[in-house]
Coordinates of C-alpha atoms in Angstrom, one line a residue:
M23 CA 32.4 15.6 6.8
F24 CA 29.9 18.3 7.4
K25 CA 32.8 20.8 7.5
K26 CA 33.5 20.0 4.2
I27 CA 30.4 20.8 2.5
G28 CA 29.4 24.2 1.4
P29 CA 29.4 25.1 -2.3
G30 CA 28.3 21.9 -3.9
A31 CA 25.2 22.1 -1.4
L32 CA 24.0 25.5 -3.5
V33 CA 24.9 24.0 -6.7
A34 CA 22.7 20.7 -5.8
A35 CA 20.0 23.0 -4.1
A36 CA 19.9 25.1 -7.8
F37 CA 19.0 22.3 -9.9
I38 CA 16.7 20.5 -7.8
G39 CA 14.0 23.2 -8.4
P40 CA 10.3 23.1 -9.7
G41 CA 11.7 22.6 -13.1
T42 CA 13.5 19.3 -12.0
I43 CA 10.8 17.9 -9.9
T44 CA 7.9 18.2 -12.7
A45 CA 10.5 16.7 -15.3
C46 CA 10.9 13.8 -12.6
T47 CA 6.8 13.9 -11.8
L48 CA 6.5 13.3 -16.1
A49 CA 9.0 10.6 -16.3
G50 CA 7.4 8.2 -13.0
V51 CA 4.0 8.8 -14.6
G52 CA 4.4 8.1 -17.8
F53 CA 6.9 5.4 -17.8
G54 CA 7.5 4.2 -14.2
Y55 CA 10.9 3.5 -13.1
A56 CA 12.5 2.9 -16.3
L57 CA 14.0 6.5 -16.7
L58 CA 16.1 6.4 -13.5
W59 CA 19.0 5.4 -15.7
A60 CA 18.6 8.8 -17.5
V61 CA 18.8 10.6 -13.7
L62 CA 21.8 8.6 -12.9
L63 CA 23.7 9.6 -15.6
S64 CA 22.6 13.2 -15.5
V65 CA 23.9 13.1 -12.0
L66 CA 27.5 11.7 -13.2
A67 CA 27.9 14.3 -15.7
T68 CA 27.2 17.3 -13.3
M69 CA 29.6 15.7 -11.0
F70 CA 32.4 15.6 -13.5
L71 CA 31.6 19.2 -15.0
Q72 CA 31.0 20.8 -11.6
E73 CA 34.3 19.2 -10.7
M74 CA 36.0 20.8 -13.2
A75 CA 34.9 24.5 -12.4
A76 CA 35.3 24.1 -8.4
R77 CA 39.0 22.8 -9.5
L78 CA 39.7 25.8 -11.7
G79 CA 38.0 28.2 -9.2
I80 CA 40.1 26.6 -6.0
V81 CA 43.3 26.5 -8.5
T82 CA 42.8 30.1 -10.3
Q83 CA 40.9 31.9 -7.5
M84 CA 39.1 33.4 -9.9
G85 CA 35.3 33.1 -11.2
L86 CA 34.6 31.3 -14.7
A87 CA 34.0 34.3 -16.5
D88 CA 37.1 36.0 -15.1
T89 CA 39.3 32.9 -16.1
L90 CA 37.4 33.1 -19.4
N91 CA 38.5 36.7 -20.1
N92 CA 41.8 36.2 -19.3
Q93 CA 42.6 32.9 -21.7
L94 CA 40.6 34.0 -24.3
P95 CA 42.9 35.2 -27.1
S96 CA 40.7 37.1 -29.5
K97 CA 39.1 40.5 -28.3
A98 CA 35.8 39.6 -30.4
I99 CA 35.5 36.3 -29.2
R100 CA 36.0 37.7 -25.5
Y101 CA 33.1 39.9 -26.0
L102 CA 30.9 37.5 -27.8
V103 CA 31.2 34.9 -25.4
I104 CA 30.5 37.1 -22.1
T105 CA 27.3 39.0 -24.1
I106 CA 26.4 35.3 -24.9
V107 CA 27.2 34.4 -20.5
L108 CA 25.1 37.7 -19.7
G109 CA 22.2 36.9 -22.0
A110 CA 21.7 33.6 -21.1
I111 CA 21.9 33.9 -16.9
L112 CA 20.9 37.4 -16.0
V113 CA 18.1 37.2 -18.6
G114 CA 17.0 33.5 -18.3
N115 CA 17.7 33.6 -14.5
A116 CA 14.9 36.2 -14.1
A117 CA 12.4 34.5 -16.5
Y118 CA 12.5 31.5 -14.9
E119 CA 13.2 32.8 -11.3
A120 CA 8.9 33.2 -11.5
G121 CA 8.6 29.5 -11.7
N122 CA 11.2 29.3 -8.6
I123 CA 9.0 31.2 -6.7
G124 CA 5.7 29.6 -8.0
G125 CA 7.0 26.3 -7.1
A126 CA 7.6 27.1 -3.1
A127 CA 4.2 29.0 -3.2
L128 CA 3.3 25.4 -4.5
G129 CA 4.6 23.8 -1.8
L130 CA 3.2 26.2 0.9
E131 CA -0.2 26.0 -0.6
A132 CA -0.2 22.3 -0.4
V133 CA 0.6 21.9 3.4
F134 CA -1.7 25.2 4.5
G135 CA -4.4 24.3 1.8
E136 CA -6.0 27.1 -0.2
N137 CA -6.8 29.7 1.7
H138 CA -4.7 33.1 1.1
T139 CA -2.7 31.7 -1.9
M140 CA -2.7 35.1 -3.4
Y141 CA 0.4 36.4 -0.7
H142 CA 2.3 33.0 -1.1
P143 CA 4.6 34.4 -3.7
Y144 CA 5.1 37.5 -1.4
V145 CA 6.1 35.0 1.7
V146 CA 8.6 33.4 -0.6
G147 CA 9.9 36.7 -1.9
F148 CA 10.4 38.2 1.2
L149 CA 12.0 34.8 3.0
S150 CA 14.6 35.1 -0.1
F151 CA 15.0 38.9 0.3
I152 CA 16.2 38.2 4.1
L153 CA 18.0 35.5 3.6
L154 CA 19.9 37.2 0.3
W155 CA 20.6 40.8 2.1
W156 CA 21.9 39.6 5.8
G157 CA 22.9 36.7 4.9
S158 CA 26.9 36.1 4.5
Y159 CA 28.2 33.0 3.1
K160 CA 28.9 30.8 5.6
F161 CA 24.9 31.6 7.1
L162 CA 23.9 30.8 3.3
E163 CA 25.7 27.4 3.2
K164 CA 24.0 26.6 6.6
V165 CA 20.6 28.0 5.5
F166 CA 21.3 25.2 2.4
M167 CA 22.2 22.5 3.6
A168 CA 19.4 22.5 6.3
L169 CA 17.2 23.0 3.5
I170 CA 18.6 20.3 1.6
A171 CA 18.4 18.0 4.4
L172 CA 14.5 18.8 4.7
M173 CA 13.8 18.4 1.0
S174 CA 15.7 15.1 0.6
I175 CA 13.9 13.7 4.1
S176 CA 10.4 15.0 2.4
F177 CA 10.9 13.2 -1.1
L178 CA 12.5 10.2 0.4
C179 CA 9.7 9.4 3.2
T180 CA 7.3 10.0 0.0
A181 CA 8.8 7.8 -2.2
I182 CA 9.0 5.0 1.0
L183 CA 5.8 5.6 1.6
T184 CA 4.8 4.0 -1.8
G185 CA 6.3 0.8 -1.4
P186 CA 8.4 0.6 -4.6
D187 CA 9.5 -2.8 -6.2
L188 CA 12.7 -2.7 -5.2
I189 CA 13.9 -5.0 -8.5
A190 CA 12.2 -3.1 -10.6
L191 CA 13.8 0.3 -9.4
L192 CA 17.5 -1.1 -9.7
K193 CA 17.0 -2.5 -12.9
G194 CA 15.7 1.2 -13.8
I195 CA 18.9 2.6 -12.4
F196 CA 21.4 0.3 -14.0
V197 CA 19.4 -1.2 -17.0
P198 CA 18.8 1.5 -19.4
T199 CA 15.9 1.5 -21.8
M200 CA 14.1 3.9 -24.0
P201 CA 10.4 2.8 -23.9
S202 CA 8.3 4.5 -26.7
E203 CA 7.9 8.2 -27.0
S204 CA 10.5 8.5 -23.9
L205 CA 13.3 10.4 -25.8
L206 CA 12.1 13.7 -25.2
T207 CA 11.4 12.9 -21.5
V208 CA 14.8 11.7 -21.1
M209 CA 16.3 15.0 -22.4
A210 CA 14.4 16.8 -20.1
L211 CA 15.7 15.0 -17.1
I212 CA 19.3 15.4 -18.2
G213 CA 18.6 19.1 -19.2
T214 CA 17.5 20.0 -15.6
T215 CA 20.1 18.4 -13.7
I216 CA 23.1 20.0 -16.0
V217 CA 22.6 24.2 -15.7
P218 CA 25.4 25.9 -17.0
Y219 CA 24.6 28.8 -14.9
N220 CA 25.8 26.2 -12.0
L221 CA 29.1 25.9 -13.4
F222 CA 29.4 29.4 -12.8
L223 CA 28.3 29.5 -9.8
H224 CA 30.4 26.8 -8.1
A225 CA 33.6 28.3 -9.6
S226 CA 32.9 31.6 -7.9
L227 CA 31.5 30.1 -4.5
V228 CA 34.6 28.1 -3.9
N229 CA 36.7 31.0 -3.3
E230 CA 34.5 32.1 -1.0
K231 CA 35.4 28.9 1.3
W232 CA 38.6 27.4 0.0
K233 CA 41.8 29.2 -0.7
S234 CA 44.4 26.6 -1.6
K235 CA 45.1 24.1 -3.7
N236 CA 45.6 21.9 -0.8
D237 CA 41.4 22.0 -0.5
L238 CA 40.6 20.5 -3.5
K239 CA 40.5 17.0 -2.6
A240 CA 37.7 18.4 0.3
A241 CA 36.1 20.7 -2.4
R242 CA 35.7 17.4 -5.1
T243 CA 34.2 15.6 -1.5
D244 CA 31.9 18.0 -1.5
T245 CA 30.7 17.8 -5.2
V246 CA 30.0 14.6 -4.7
V247 CA 28.4 13.9 -1.4
S248 CA 26.1 17.2 -2.7
I249 CA 25.1 16.3 -5.8
A250 CA 24.7 12.7 -5.5
L251 CA 22.0 13.7 -2.7
G252 CA 20.4 16.0 -5.0
G253 CA 20.2 12.7 -7.5
L254 CA 18.7 10.9 -4.6
V255 CA 16.1 13.7 -4.5
S256 CA 15.6 13.4 -8.2
M257 CA 15.0 9.6 -8.1
A258 CA 12.8 9.5 -4.9
I259 CA 10.5 11.6 -7.1
V260 CA 10.6 10.0 -9.8
V261 CA 9.4 6.5 -7.6
A262 CA 6.9 8.1 -5.7
A263 CA 5.6 9.6 -9.4
A264 CA 5.5 5.8 -10.7
A265 CA 3.2 5.1 -7.9
I266 CA -0.1 7.4 -9.0
P267 CA -2.3 6.3 -12.1
S268 CA -1.2 8.5 -15.0
E269 CA -4.8 10.2 -15.8
E270 CA -4.3 12.3 -12.6
V271 CA -1.2 13.8 -12.2
T272 CA 0.5 16.1 -15.2
N273 CA 2.7 18.9 -12.9
A274 CA 4.4 18.6 -9.0
M275 CA 1.1 20.6 -7.3
H276 CA -1.1 17.3 -8.7
L277 CA 1.0 15.0 -7.8
T278 CA 1.0 16.2 -4.4
M279 CA -3.0 16.2 -4.4
A280 CA -3.0 12.6 -6.0
L281 CA -0.7 11.3 -3.2
E282 CA -3.6 12.0 -0.1
P283 CA -6.2 9.7 -1.1
L284 CA -3.3 6.8 -1.8
Y285 CA -0.9 7.2 0.9
G286 CA -3.0 9.5 3.6
E287 CA -2.6 12.9 4.5
V288 CA 1.2 12.7 5.9
A289 CA 2.5 12.4 1.9
R290 CA 0.9 15.2 0.9
Y291 CA 2.4 17.5 3.4
F292 CA 5.8 15.6 3.1
M293 CA 5.5 16.4 -0.9
G294 CA 4.7 20.1 -0.1
I295 CA 7.5 20.3 2.6
G296 CA 10.1 19.4 -0.1
L297 CA 8.3 21.1 -2.9
F298 CA 8.7 24.2 -0.7
A299 CA 12.8 23.7 0.2
A300 CA 13.3 23.2 -3.8
G301 CA 11.1 26.5 -4.7
I302 CA 13.2 28.2 -2.4
T303 CA 16.6 27.4 -2.6
S304 CA 16.4 27.4 -6.8
S305 CA 14.7 31.2 -5.7
I306 CA 18.1 31.7 -4.3
T307 CA 20.5 30.5 -6.0
A308 CA 19.2 31.7 -9.3
P309 CA 20.0 35.2 -8.3
L310 CA 23.0 34.5 -6.6
A311 CA 24.1 33.1 -9.5
A312 CA 23.2 36.1 -11.6
A313 CA 24.9 38.4 -9.3
Y314 CA 28.2 36.2 -9.4
V315 CA 28.2 36.2 -13.1
A316 CA 28.0 40.0 -13.5
N317 CA 30.6 40.1 -11.1
S318 CA 33.1 38.0 -13.1
C319 CA 32.0 39.5 -16.1
F320 CA 32.2 43.2 -15.5
G321 CA 35.5 42.8 -12.9
W322 CA 33.4 44.1 -9.9
K323 CA 35.4 42.3 -7.6
A324 CA 32.2 42.7 -5.3
K325 CA 31.6 40.9 -2.2
L326 CA 28.1 39.7 -1.1
H327 CA 26.6 42.8 0.6
D328 CA 28.4 44.8 -2.2
W329 CA 25.7 47.3 -3.7
R330 CA 26.3 46.1 -7.2
F331 CA 26.3 42.8 -6.0
R332 CA 23.2 43.1 -4.2
L333 CA 21.4 45.5 -7.1
V334 CA 21.6 42.3 -9.6
W335 CA 19.9 39.7 -7.3
M336 CA 17.2 42.3 -6.1
A337 CA 16.5 43.0 -9.7
I338 CA 16.0 39.0 -10.6
L339 CA 14.4 38.4 -7.7
S340 CA 12.0 41.4 -8.1
L341 CA 10.4 40.4 -11.8
G342 CA 10.0 36.7 -10.6
V343 CA 7.7 37.9 -8.2
F344 CA 6.0 40.8 -10.3
F345 CA 5.8 38.1 -13.3
L346 CA 4.5 35.6 -11.2
S347 CA 1.8 38.1 -9.2
F348 CA 0.4 39.7 -12.1
G349 CA 0.3 36.0 -14.1
I350 CA 2.6 37.4 -17.0
K351 CA 4.2 34.4 -18.7
P352 CA 7.2 36.4 -20.5
I353 CA 7.7 34.2 -23.6
E354 CA 9.6 35.8 -25.9
V355 CA 12.0 36.1 -23.2
I356 CA 12.1 33.1 -22.3
K357 CA 12.4 31.6 -25.8
F358 CA 15.7 34.1 -26.0
A359 CA 16.8 32.4 -22.5
Q360 CA 16.1 28.9 -24.1
I361 CA 18.2 29.7 -27.2
A362 CA 21.1 31.3 -25.2
N363 CA 21.3 28.4 -23.2
G364 CA 21.3 26.3 -25.9
I365 CA 24.1 27.7 -27.2
L366 CA 25.6 28.4 -23.5
L367 CA 26.3 25.1 -22.3
P368 CA 28.1 23.1 -24.9
A369 CA 30.0 26.8 -25.7
I370 CA 31.0 27.0 -21.9
A371 CA 31.5 23.0 -21.4
F372 CA 34.0 22.9 -24.1
L373 CA 35.7 26.3 -22.9
L374 CA 36.0 24.7 -19.5
V375 CA 37.4 21.6 -20.9
W376 CA 40.0 23.7 -22.8
M377 CA 40.9 25.4 -19.7
V378 CA 41.3 22.7 -17.0
N379 CA 43.7 21.1 -19.9
K380 CA 46.3 24.3 -19.9
K381 CA 49.4 23.3 -18.1
Q382 CA 50.4 27.0 -17.5
L383 CA 47.0 28.1 -15.8
M384 CA 46.0 24.7 -13.8
G385 CA 49.6 22.9 -13.3
A386 CA 49.7 19.6 -11.9
H387 CA 45.7 20.0 -11.8
S388 CA 45.3 19.7 -15.4
N389 CA 43.2 16.8 -16.4
N390 CA 44.6 13.5 -16.9
R391 CA 43.9 11.4 -20.7
L392 CA 40.9 9.1 -18.4
Q393 CA 39.2 12.6 -17.5
N394 CA 39.2 13.9 -21.2
L395 CA 37.5 11.1 -22.3
V396 CA 34.8 11.3 -19.8
A397 CA 34.8 15.0 -21.0
I398 CA 34.3 14.7 -24.8
I399 CA 31.5 12.1 -24.0
I400 CA 29.9 15.0 -21.8
V401 CA 30.4 17.9 -24.5
A402 CA 28.7 15.8 -26.8
L403 CA 26.1 15.4 -24.7
T404 CA 25.7 19.1 -24.1
V405 CA 25.7 19.4 -28.0
L406 CA 22.7 17.3 -28.4
L407 CA 21.3 19.0 -25.2
G408 CA 21.8 22.3 -26.6
A409 CA 20.5 21.7 -30.2
K410 CA 17.3 19.6 -28.7
S411 CA 16.5 23.3 -26.9
I412 CA 17.2 25.6 -29.9
I413 CA 15.1 23.1 -32.4
K414 CA 12.2 22.9 -29.4
V415 CA 12.0 26.7 -29.0
L416 CA 12.4 27.6 -33.1
E417 CA 9.3 25.1 -33.4
L418 CA 7.5 27.0 -30.9
A419 CA 8.2 30.2 -32.6

């Protein structure tokens, strides 16, 4: 089974980042186990969309942006879509990279204490650079599988230490409820799991591992197992956070500190290690995804060690370290990225469903009626998410 795990592990690592950890922490602190169903819903929706992206990538042996370029009929529409894709993913990933590196740095602080915290972002940036510069796809795949295993064990152990009420936990997962003022938290849980750049990343990565339509079953197994594991990690964070008094916790770092007096020093270390693994995986996948998107959009056909590919991920990584090191919050850039992502997610979800229904493109591997029914529901959900993201940014403007 482990030989079949690959691109899905990178996708799972990409969505379990500091943003997801913070959303899950706030969900657990504010609503206990009541919103676990939202995590389950978002994981199932992510599985479905990522499976379509992987299937498209294997059948066409092209990236998502390449396929869009070939399939969109109008040159004006092609340029519009590619511009939005580049703007949302390249600029967005650069803006959010500081948060990814910061999450890993907080994990180091939780494990090693507050000594030399000013150097932690540089340590994370250097590790990310080394892995991306010298790593082949197979090497990165193994690194991510190891980091996901570390992250999963850390967060699951943390959740177990809190001694959860299993009946209440199962009820939270399988009986949807909407406590007062929980709507924004539900949207945050879904929005941090269904990530538009992961669709581009997945469609490109499957070409690195699989070259035949006979591998579709292996790709599906990889997607389901990896994303299910990511969902389990998210649920474990919600469970751990639910055990902490609400006034003590407002973010992921507070959660690591709040666990120590209640459950002993080991809980803080587990949480810190998990936070470090989550941060560093996201700090690698965000630049990697940006490079793959640029590669597809510009038609470079470049490999991991091509100078153009490296130039893109180095720019994203450097900007993340720069913003974090000097305490710069590029608010306007982040607002632009949120608006662009708000447009991109439903647009790409719709175009993805459209492409996997094209018989001349997908042949016997196009969607069936049940898949299309589920796809319509998910596209409607992405429209709601996108609208909420845009409205939130405009309200803050």
